[in-house]
mmCIF file of C-alpha atoms in Angstrom:
data_model
loop_
_atom_site.group_PDB
_atom_site.id
_atom_site.type_symbol
_atom_site.label_atom_id
_atom_site.label_comp_id
_atom_site.label_asym_id
_atom_site.label_seq_id
_atom_site.Cartn_x
_atom_site.Cartn_y
_atom_site.Cartn_z
ATOM 1 C CA PHE A 1 -31.973 67.192 -125.731
ATOM 2 C CA GLY A 2 -32.415 70.254 -123.568
ATOM 3 C CA ASN A 3 -33.477 69.925 -119.953
ATOM 4 C CA VAL A 4 -35.288 66.621 -119.690
ATOM 5 C CA ALA A 5 -36.761 65.160 -116.552
ATOM 6 C CA ALA A 6 -35.590 61.658 -115.697
ATOM 7 C CA GLY A 7 -38.073 58.997 -116.738
ATOM 8 C CA SER A 8 -39.795 61.106 -119.395
ATOM 9 C CA LYS A 9 -40.442 59.497 -122.757
ATOM 10 C CA ALA A 10 -38.852 60.260 -126.124
ATOM 11 C CA PRO A 11 -40.709 62.390 -128.666
ATOM 12 C CA ALA A 12 -43.819 60.796 -130.133
ATOM 13 C CA ASN A 13 -42.422 60.763 -133.671
ATOM 14 C CA GLY A 14 -39.718 58.283 -132.543
ATOM 15 C CA SER A 15 -37.528 59.092 -135.519
ATOM 16 C CA PRO A 16 -34.010 57.674 -135.170
ATOM 17 C CA TRP A 17 -31.078 60.036 -134.810
ATOM 18 C CA ALA A 18 -27.843 59.665 -136.815
ATOM 19 C CA SER A 19 -24.858 59.983 -134.490
ATOM 20 C CA PRO A 20 -21.875 61.787 -136.091
ATOM 21 C CA THR A 21 -19.240 59.955 -133.983
ATOM 22 C CA ALA A 22 -18.924 57.162 -131.457
ATOM 23 C CA ALA A 23 -18.576 59.720 -128.659
ATOM 24 C CA TRP A 24 -22.029 61.063 -129.510
ATOM 25 C CA THR A 25 -23.375 57.503 -129.483
ATOM 26 C CA PHE A 26 -21.985 56.956 -125.980
ATOM 27 C CA GLY A 27 -23.622 60.213 -124.923
ATOM 28 C CA LEU A 28 -26.986 59.247 -126.378
ATOM 29 C CA ALA A 29 -26.755 55.860 -124.637
ATOM 30 C CA LEU A 30 -26.299 57.665 -121.319
ATOM 31 C CA GLY A 31 -29.189 59.969 -122.148
ATOM 32 C CA ALA A 32 -31.381 56.980 -122.969
ATOM 33 C CA LEU A 33 -30.914 55.713 -119.423
ATOM 34 C CA LEU A 34 -32.809 58.788 -118.234
ATOM 35 C CA ARG A 35 -35.140 59.078 -121.199
ATOM 36 C CA PRO A 36 -36.138 55.669 -122.615
ATOM 37 C CA GLY A 37 -37.177 55.386 -126.232
ATOM 38 C CA LEU A 38 -34.331 57.294 -127.902
ATOM 39 C CA HIS A 39 -33.311 55.562 -131.135
ATOM 40 C CA LEU A 40 -30.115 55.567 -133.209
ATOM 41 C CA SER A 41 -29.945 54.984 -136.932
ATOM 42 C CA ASN A 42 -26.268 53.969 -136.719
ATOM 43 C CA PRO A 43 -25.565 52.129 -133.432
ATOM 44 C CA GLY A 44 -22.717 50.187 -135.034
ATOM 45 C CA ASN A 45 -20.213 53.046 -134.953
ATOM 46 C CA VAL A 46 -19.567 52.371 -131.271
ATOM 47 C CA THR A 47 -18.597 48.739 -131.862
ATOM 48 C CA GLU A 48 -15.384 49.894 -133.556
ATOM 49 C CA LEU A 49 -14.162 51.312 -130.234
ATOM 50 C CA MET A 50 -15.785 48.862 -127.847
ATOM 51 C CA PRO A 51 -17.173 45.713 -129.490
ATOM 52 C CA GLY A 52 -19.054 44.507 -126.410
ATOM 53 C CA PHE A 53 -20.651 47.849 -125.547
ATOM 54 C CA TRP A 54 -24.228 47.073 -126.571
ATOM 55 C CA ALA A 55 -24.202 43.693 -124.838
ATOM 56 C CA LEU A 56 -22.961 45.426 -121.691
ATOM 57 C CA TYR A 57 -25.454 48.275 -122.067
ATOM 58 C CA ASN A 58 -28.429 45.980 -122.658
ATOM 59 C CA GLY A 59 -27.412 43.891 -119.657
ATOM 60 C CA LEU A 60 -27.511 46.829 -117.242
ATOM 61 C CA PRO A 61 -29.999 46.266 -114.474
ATOM 62 C CA SER A 62 -32.941 48.532 -114.050
ATOM 63 C CA PRO A 63 -33.706 49.692 -110.513
ATOM 64 C CA ASP A 64 -36.494 47.102 -110.316
ATOM 65 C CA ASN A 65 -34.258 44.112 -111.005
ATOM 66 C CA ALA A 66 -30.940 45.322 -109.607
ATOM 67 C CA PRO A 67 -28.980 42.665 -107.767
ATOM 68 C CA ARG A 68 -29.614 42.632 -104.056
ATOM 69 C CA LYS A 69 -27.045 41.934 -101.367
ATOM 70 C CA PRO A 70 -27.429 38.382 -100.113
ATOM 71 C CA LYS A 71 -28.674 38.079 -96.586
ATOM 72 C CA GLU A 72 -26.158 36.714 -94.136
ATOM 73 C CA GLN A 73 -26.896 33.167 -93.125
ATOM 74 C CA LYS A 74 -26.630 32.361 -89.449
ATOM 75 C CA ASP A 75 -24.839 29.156 -88.609
ATOM 76 C CA ASP A 76 -26.838 26.826 -86.393
ATOM 77 C CA VAL A 77 -23.653 25.452 -84.872
ATOM 78 C CA ALA A 78 -21.786 27.939 -82.709
ATOM 79 C CA LYS A 79 -18.073 28.102 -83.388
ATOM 80 C CA PRO A 80 -15.844 27.498 -80.380
ATOM 81 C CA ALA A 81 -14.050 30.515 -78.974
ATOM 82 C CA ARG A 82 -10.464 30.741 -80.101
ATOM 83 C CA ARG A 83 -7.829 30.804 -77.377
ATOM 84 C CA ARG A 84 -4.269 31.944 -77.631
ATOM 85 C CA ILE A 85 -1.794 29.694 -75.859
ATOM 86 C CA ILE A 86 1.543 31.272 -74.987
ATOM 87 C CA THR A 87 4.407 28.960 -74.160
ATOM 88 C CA GLU A 88 7.671 30.103 -72.692
#
């Protein structure tokens, strides 16, 4: 792929690439996170090693819809202070 800037698009021809092994497919999947539009002609070779990979990969959030931390809710009712009682 050479040096590719993050967010740049795939080549205009859009021809799919045939991955020789599953390791190459994993690598291309990582590359596609930075450069959308890369296509595989044989995405199934990865399912032999990790059957749920594509479901996991397709479910990854993009920065726009990443889960946010929930805001802490303030209780309207104040909790009483706890006291330690020591008996001898």
